[in-house]
Amino acid sequence: QVQLVESGGGLVKPGGSLRLSCAASGFTFSDYYMIWIRQAPGKGLEWVSYISSGSTHIKYADSVRGRFTISRDNAKNSLYLQMNSLRVEDMAVYYCARVSRSASGWPFDYWGQGTLVTVSS
Amino acid sequence: EIVLTQSPATLSLSPGERATLSCRASQSISTYLAWYQQKPGQAPRLLIYDASNRATGIPARFSGSGSGTDFTLTISNLEPEDFAVYYCQQRSNSITFGQGTRLEIK
């Protein structure tokens, strides 16, 4: 079955860095776009960044562009998010999710359980 | 950026009743709309994609409709496990989510 498992979250000071990972299994990882979505405590969902199957198409939300870098290693079935210059407003649960290939509207059909990033001094 | 506005913010109903949740887009998004359910402490779960197609394993009591700017998620005959927060999401222009509708037990 499809599984996505995030790791790498934790407590970091403002201005610090973290690298999140998402280990995928149960599907052909290299066939799918992947996305990072975050949710601040008690708030709604916000997309952060997505990457195409071959890493040729990458987009970032305005709120993280220039500070975060998405990447993937298809040989390791893994997705990454390098987060630099972290701000208090980046504090959230970060989810990785798979972008469905069988729909026009880009729904996210499988999600990981999320990893919490806390930014505090 | 396309803004998705969900209404109502909170919906209070009893098990067995019908829930009607709305999502309005600030401009036309064709049928590029999905609905998700999120329970406390859990990741969102895809319910509906392309406005009206149920995702794998989603019960038939969940249905979606609409196109253009106005969309509806209907949950008929509410079960206790349906009480959660629901989000709509579009990808016609970038990606945005609605702010959510909380469906609570009356």
mmCIF file of C-alpha atoms in Angstrom:
data_model
loop_
_atom_site.group_PDB
_atom_site.id
_atom_site.type_symbol
_atom_site.label_atom_id
_atom_site.label_comp_id
_atom_site.label_asym_id
_atom_site.label_seq_id
_atom_site.Cartn_x
_atom_site.Cartn_y
_atom_site.Cartn_z
ATOM 1 C CA GLN A 1 0.000 0.000 0.000
ATOM 2 C CA VAL A 2 1.080 3.586 -0.551
ATOM 3 C CA GLN A 3 3.001 5.019 2.386
ATOM 4 C CA LEU A 4 4.603 8.404 2.898
ATOM 5 C CA VAL A 5 6.631 8.930 6.045
ATOM 6 C CA GLU A 6 8.023 12.347 6.907
ATOM 7 C CA SER A 7 10.918 12.990 9.252
ATOM 8 C CA GLY A 8 13.312 15.762 10.194
ATOM 9 C CA GLY A 9 11.043 18.132 12.034
ATOM 10 C CA GLY A 10 11.979 19.646 15.346
ATOM 11 C CA LEU A 11 12.732 22.809 17.281
ATOM 12 C CA VAL A 12 14.871 25.438 15.585
ATOM 13 C CA LYS A 13 15.682 29.064 16.356
ATOM 14 C CA PRO A 14 14.613 31.846 14.005
ATOM 15 C CA GLY A 15 17.135 32.082 11.218
ATOM 16 C CA GLY A 16 18.041 28.436 11.527
ATOM 17 C CA SER A 17 17.772 25.558 9.083
ATOM 18 C CA LEU A 18 16.122 22.163 8.885
ATOM 19 C CA ARG A 19 15.926 19.461 6.267
ATOM 20 C CA LEU A 20 12.741 17.458 6.011
ATOM 21 C CA SER A 21 12.577 14.052 4.366
ATOM 22 C CA CYS A 22 9.692 12.007 3.050
ATOM 23 C CA ALA A 23 10.200 8.295 2.433
ATOM 24 C CA ALA A 24 7.806 6.835 -0.120
ATOM 25 C CA SER A 25 6.820 3.226 -0.650
ATOM 26 C CA GLY A 26 4.103 1.144 -2.271
ATOM 27 C CA PHE A 27 4.148 2.918 -5.625
ATOM 28 C CA THR A 28 6.522 3.886 -8.425
ATOM 29 C CA PHE A 29 7.838 7.084 -6.871
ATOM 30 C CA SER A 30 9.593 8.235 -10.015
ATOM 31 C CA ASP A 31 6.276 8.439 -11.889
ATOM 32 C CA TYR A 32 4.678 11.079 -9.665
ATOM 33 C CA TYR A 33 4.837 14.751 -8.908
ATOM 34 C CA MET A 34 5.188 15.327 -5.182
ATOM 35 C CA ILE A 35 4.257 18.277 -3.010
ATOM 36 C CA TRP A 36 4.911 19.712 0.444
ATOM 37 C CA ILE A 37 1.937 21.241 2.225
ATOM 38 C CA ARG A 38 1.991 22.808 5.662
ATOM 39 C CA GLN A 39 -0.512 23.610 8.368
ATOM 40 C CA ALA A 40 0.207 26.120 11.089
ATOM 41 C CA PRO A 41 -1.231 25.262 14.528
ATOM 42 C CA GLY A 42 -4.995 25.627 14.434
ATOM 43 C CA LYS A 43 -4.936 26.974 10.889
ATOM 44 C CA GLY A 44 -5.728 25.800 7.373
ATOM 45 C CA LEU A 45 -3.644 24.191 4.662
ATOM 46 C CA GLU A 46 -0.994 25.996 2.606
ATOM 47 C CA TRP A 47 0.990 24.540 -0.261
ATOM 48 C CA VAL A 48 4.721 25.081 0.041
ATOM 49 C CA SER A 49 6.434 23.566 -2.971
ATOM 50 C CA TYR A 50 6.058 20.882 -5.588
ATOM 51 C CA ILE A 51 8.411 18.988 -7.859
ATOM 52 C CA SER A 52 7.871 17.010 -11.020
ATOM 53 C CA SER A 53 8.737 13.361 -11.379
ATOM 54 C CA GLY A 54 12.065 14.125 -13.040
ATOM 55 C CA SER A 55 12.812 17.268 -11.000
ATOM 56 C CA THR A 56 12.570 19.470 -14.080
ATOM 57 C CA HIS A 57 9.495 21.410 -12.932
ATOM 58 C CA ILE A 58 9.669 23.021 -9.489
ATOM 59 C CA LYS A 59 7.485 25.696 -7.947
ATOM 60 C CA TYR A 60 7.439 27.481 -4.612
ATOM 61 C CA ALA A 61 4.846 29.476 -2.753
ATOM 62 C CA ASP A 62 5.759 33.149 -2.511
ATOM 63 C CA SER A 63 6.057 32.813 1.267
ATOM 64 C CA VAL A 64 9.031 30.433 1.017
ATOM 65 C CA ARG A 65 10.655 31.232 -2.324
ATOM 66 C CA GLY A 66 14.354 31.898 -1.931
ATOM 67 C CA ARG A 67 14.506 30.239 1.481
ATOM 68 C CA PHE A 68 13.280 26.678 0.869
ATOM 69 C CA THR A 69 14.546 24.149 -1.660
ATOM 70 C CA ILE A 70 12.669 21.052 -2.731
ATOM 71 C CA SER A 71 14.452 18.039 -4.172
ATOM 72 C CA ARG A 72 14.000 14.335 -4.671
ATOM 73 C CA ASP A 73 16.075 11.206 -5.103
ATOM 74 C CA ASN A 74 14.138 8.727 -7.195
ATOM 75 C CA ALA A 75 16.703 6.006 -6.568
ATOM 76 C CA LYS A 76 16.010 6.335 -2.842
ATOM 77 C CA ASN A 77 12.238 6.937 -3.202
ATOM 78 C CA SER A 78 12.672 10.086 -1.175
ATOM 79 C CA LEU A 79 11.495 13.685 -1.213
ATOM 80 C CA TYR A 80 13.260 16.488 0.621
ATOM 81 C CA LEU A 81 12.654 20.032 1.751
ATOM 82 C CA GLN A 82 15.653 22.120 2.780
ATOM 83 C CA MET A 83 14.409 25.018 4.878
ATOM 84 C CA ASN A 84 16.767 27.936 5.543
ATOM 85 C CA SER A 85 16.309 31.295 7.238
ATOM 86 C CA LEU A 86 13.361 29.926 9.162
ATOM 87 C CA ARG A 87 10.852 32.359 10.588
ATOM 88 C CA VAL A 88 8.311 32.067 13.365
ATOM 89 C CA GLU A 89 5.590 32.037 10.730
ATOM 90 C CA ASP A 90 7.083 28.866 9.202
ATOM 91 C CA MET A 91 6.078 26.931 12.302
ATOM 92 C CA ALA A 92 3.675 24.226 11.164
ATOM 93 C CA VAL A 93 3.091 20.567 10.541
ATOM 94 C CA TYR A 94 4.645 19.769 7.181
ATOM 95 C CA TYR A 95 3.025 17.087 5.063
ATOM 96 C CA CYS A 96 4.352 15.463 1.953
ATOM 97 C CA ALA A 97 1.722 14.298 -0.477
ATOM 98 C CA ARG A 98 1.478 12.583 -3.816
ATOM 99 C CA VAL A 99 -0.103 14.364 -6.757
ATOM 100 C CA SER A 100 -2.615 12.118 -8.468
ATOM 101 C CA ARG A 101 -1.903 11.159 -12.070
ATOM 102 C CA SER A 102 -5.467 10.111 -12.802
ATOM 103 C CA ALA A 103 -7.189 13.455 -12.397
ATOM 104 C CA SER A 104 -7.106 16.778 -14.207
ATOM 105 C CA GLY A 105 -7.349 18.884 -11.110
ATOM 106 C CA TRP A 106 -4.153 17.802 -9.379
ATOM 107 C CA PRO A 107 -5.662 16.337 -6.238
ATOM 108 C CA PHE A 108 -3.330 15.030 -3.570
ATOM 109 C CA ASP A 109 -4.352 11.431 -3.168
ATOM 110 C CA TYR A 110 -1.957 10.209 -0.483
ATOM 111 C CA TRP A 111 -0.502 12.148 2.449
ATOM 112 C CA GLY A 112 2.087 11.415 5.072
ATOM 113 C CA GLN A 113 1.343 11.787 8.771
ATOM 114 C CA GLY A 114 3.239 15.062 8.935
ATOM 115 C CA THR A 115 6.276 16.328 10.817
ATOM 116 C CA LEU A 116 6.154 19.299 13.180
ATOM 117 C CA VAL A 117 8.525 22.201 12.714
ATOM 118 C CA THR A 118 8.715 24.560 15.680
ATOM 119 C CA VAL A 119 10.506 27.875 15.223
ATOM 120 C CA SER A 120 11.144 29.594 18.504
ATOM 121 C CA SER A 121 13.939 31.283 20.366
ATOM 122 C CA GLU B 1 -4.286 34.207 -6.888
ATOM 123 C CA ILE B 2 -7.635 32.416 -6.861
ATOM 124 C CA VAL B 3 -9.356 32.666 -3.506
ATOM 125 C CA LEU B 4 -11.620 29.848 -2.356
ATOM 126 C CA THR B 5 -14.275 30.850 0.147
ATOM 127 C CA GLN B 6 -15.970 28.081 2.094
ATOM 128 C CA SER B 7 -19.285 28.419 3.838
ATOM 129 C CA PRO B 8 -20.482 28.058 6.434
ATOM 130 C CA ALA B 9 -17.465 28.244 8.711
ATOM 131 C CA THR B 10 -19.171 25.847 11.095
ATOM 132 C CA LEU B 11 -22.081 23.525 10.458
ATOM 133 C CA SER B 12 -23.895 21.878 13.332
ATOM 134 C CA LEU B 13 -25.924 18.812 12.430
ATOM 135 C CA SER B 14 -27.017 15.486 13.878
ATOM 136 C CA PRO B 15 -26.143 11.994 12.674
ATOM 137 C CA GLY B 16 -28.514 10.904 9.945
ATOM 138 C CA GLU B 17 -28.959 14.432 8.571
ATOM 139 C CA ARG B 18 -27.659 15.789 5.274
ATOM 140 C CA ALA B 19 -24.723 18.197 5.166
ATOM 141 C CA THR B 20 -24.258 20.714 2.383
ATOM 142 C CA LEU B 21 -20.889 22.501 2.255
ATOM 143 C CA SER B 22 -20.099 25.267 -0.202
ATOM 144 C CA CYS B 23 -16.877 26.393 -1.864
ATOM 145 C CA ARG B 24 -16.843 29.484 -4.056
ATOM 146 C CA ALA B 25 -13.909 30.462 -6.256
ATOM 147 C CA SER B 26 -12.988 34.074 -6.985
ATOM 148 C CA GLN B 27 -12.801 33.212 -10.677
ATOM 149 C CA SER B 28 -13.678 30.236 -12.836
ATOM 150 C CA ILE B 29 -11.695 27.076 -12.166
ATOM 151 C CA SER B 30 -13.635 24.758 -14.475
ATOM 152 C CA THR B 31 -13.887 21.515 -12.484
ATOM 153 C CA TYR B 32 -10.348 21.610 -11.060
ATOM 154 C CA LEU B 33 -11.580 21.253 -7.504
ATOM 155 C CA ALA B 34 -10.962 18.687 -4.801
ATOM 156 C CA TRP B 35 -12.420 18.151 -1.336
ATOM 157 C CA TYR B 36 -10.560 16.806 1.694
ATOM 158 C CA GLN B 37 -11.617 15.659 5.146
ATOM 159 C CA GLN B 38 -9.357 16.219 8.141
ATOM 160 C CA LYS B 39 -9.876 14.816 11.609
ATOM 161 C CA PRO B 40 -7.953 16.080 14.656
ATOM 162 C CA GLY B 41 -4.343 14.934 14.692
ATOM 163 C CA GLN B 42 -4.625 13.343 11.257
ATOM 164 C CA ALA B 43 -3.534 14.241 7.755
ATOM 165 C CA PRO B 44 -6.183 15.337 5.285
ATOM 166 C CA ARG B 45 -7.854 12.627 3.244
ATOM 167 C CA LEU B 46 -8.921 13.078 -0.368
ATOM 168 C CA LEU B 47 -12.682 12.677 -0.789
ATOM 169 C CA ILE B 48 -13.613 14.171 -4.159
ATOM 170 C CA TYR B 49 -11.534 15.178 -7.174
ATOM 171 C CA ASP B 50 -12.370 16.998 -10.378
ATOM 172 C CA ALA B 51 -15.416 18.401 -8.589
ATOM 173 C CA SER B 52 -17.556 15.271 -8.656
ATOM 174 C CA ASN B 53 -15.464 12.099 -8.640
ATOM 175 C CA ARG B 54 -15.168 10.100 -5.464
ATOM 176 C CA ALA B 55 -11.661 9.033 -4.508
ATOM 177 C CA THR B 56 -10.829 5.394 -3.934
ATOM 178 C CA GLY B 57 -12.590 3.931 -0.931
ATOM 179 C CA ILE B 58 -14.814 6.936 -0.245
ATOM 180 C CA PRO B 59 -18.398 5.987 0.680
ATOM 181 C CA ALA B 60 -21.217 6.832 -1.702
ATOM 182 C CA ARG B 61 -22.803 9.177 0.847
ATOM 183 C CA PHE B 62 -20.138 11.724 -0.161
ATOM 184 C CA SER B 63 -20.876 13.541 -3.402
ATOM 185 C CA GLY B 64 -19.544 16.628 -5.105
ATOM 186 C CA SER B 65 -21.006 18.934 -7.699
ATOM 187 C CA GLY B 66 -20.385 22.223 -9.438
ATOM 188 C CA SER B 67 -18.239 23.880 -12.039
ATOM 189 C CA GLY B 68 -16.894 27.323 -12.750
ATOM 190 C CA THR B 69 -17.034 29.203 -9.460
ATOM 191 C CA ASP B 70 -19.584 27.376 -7.303
ATOM 192 C CA PHE B 71 -19.067 23.937 -5.807
ATOM 193 C CA THR B 72 -20.868 21.799 -3.258
ATOM 194 C CA LEU B 73 -19.895 18.841 -1.134
ATOM 195 C CA THR B 74 -22.922 16.889 0.067
ATOM 196 C CA ILE B 75 -22.788 14.268 2.765
ATOM 197 C CA SER B 76 -26.047 12.384 2.997
ATOM 198 C CA ASN B 77 -27.093 10.493 6.098
ATOM 199 C CA LEU B 78 -24.248 11.703 8.333
ATOM 200 C CA GLU B 79 -22.334 9.068 10.241
ATOM 201 C CA PRO B 80 -20.550 9.833 13.544
ATOM 202 C CA GLU B 81 -17.164 9.525 11.826
ATOM 203 C CA ASP B 82 -18.049 12.270 9.316
ATOM 204 C CA PHE B 83 -17.735 15.063 11.862
ATOM 205 C CA ALA B 84 -14.479 16.755 10.915
ATOM 206 C CA VAL B 85 -13.077 19.734 9.042
ATOM 207 C CA TYR B 86 -13.502 19.861 5.271
ATOM 208 C CA TYR B 87 -11.306 21.766 2.837
ATOM 209 C CA CYS B 88 -11.664 22.511 -0.849
ATOM 210 C CA GLN B 89 -8.606 22.965 -3.067
ATOM 211 C CA GLN B 90 -8.068 24.220 -6.617
ATOM 212 C CA ARG B 91 -5.252 23.980 -9.110
ATOM 213 C CA SER B 92 -6.615 25.945 -12.039
ATOM 214 C CA ASN B 93 -4.250 28.797 -11.236
ATOM 215 C CA SER B 94 -1.468 27.922 -8.815
ATOM 216 C CA ILE B 95 -2.760 25.981 -5.813
ATOM 217 C CA THR B 96 -5.009 27.278 -3.085
ATOM 218 C CA PHE B 97 -7.132 25.829 -0.324
ATOM 219 C CA GLY B 98 -10.300 27.141 1.200
ATOM 220 C CA GLN B 99 -10.242 28.098 4.868
ATOM 221 C CA GLY B 100 -12.266 25.050 5.876
ATOM 222 C CA THR B 101 -15.720 24.179 7.181
ATOM 223 C CA ARG B 102 -15.991 22.538 10.572
ATOM 224 C CA LEU B 103 -18.802 19.977 10.694
ATOM 225 C CA GLU B 104 -19.745 19.444 14.311
ATOM 226 C CA ILE B 105 -22.266 17.319 16.122
ATOM 227 C CA LYS B 106 -25.364 19.213 17.167
#
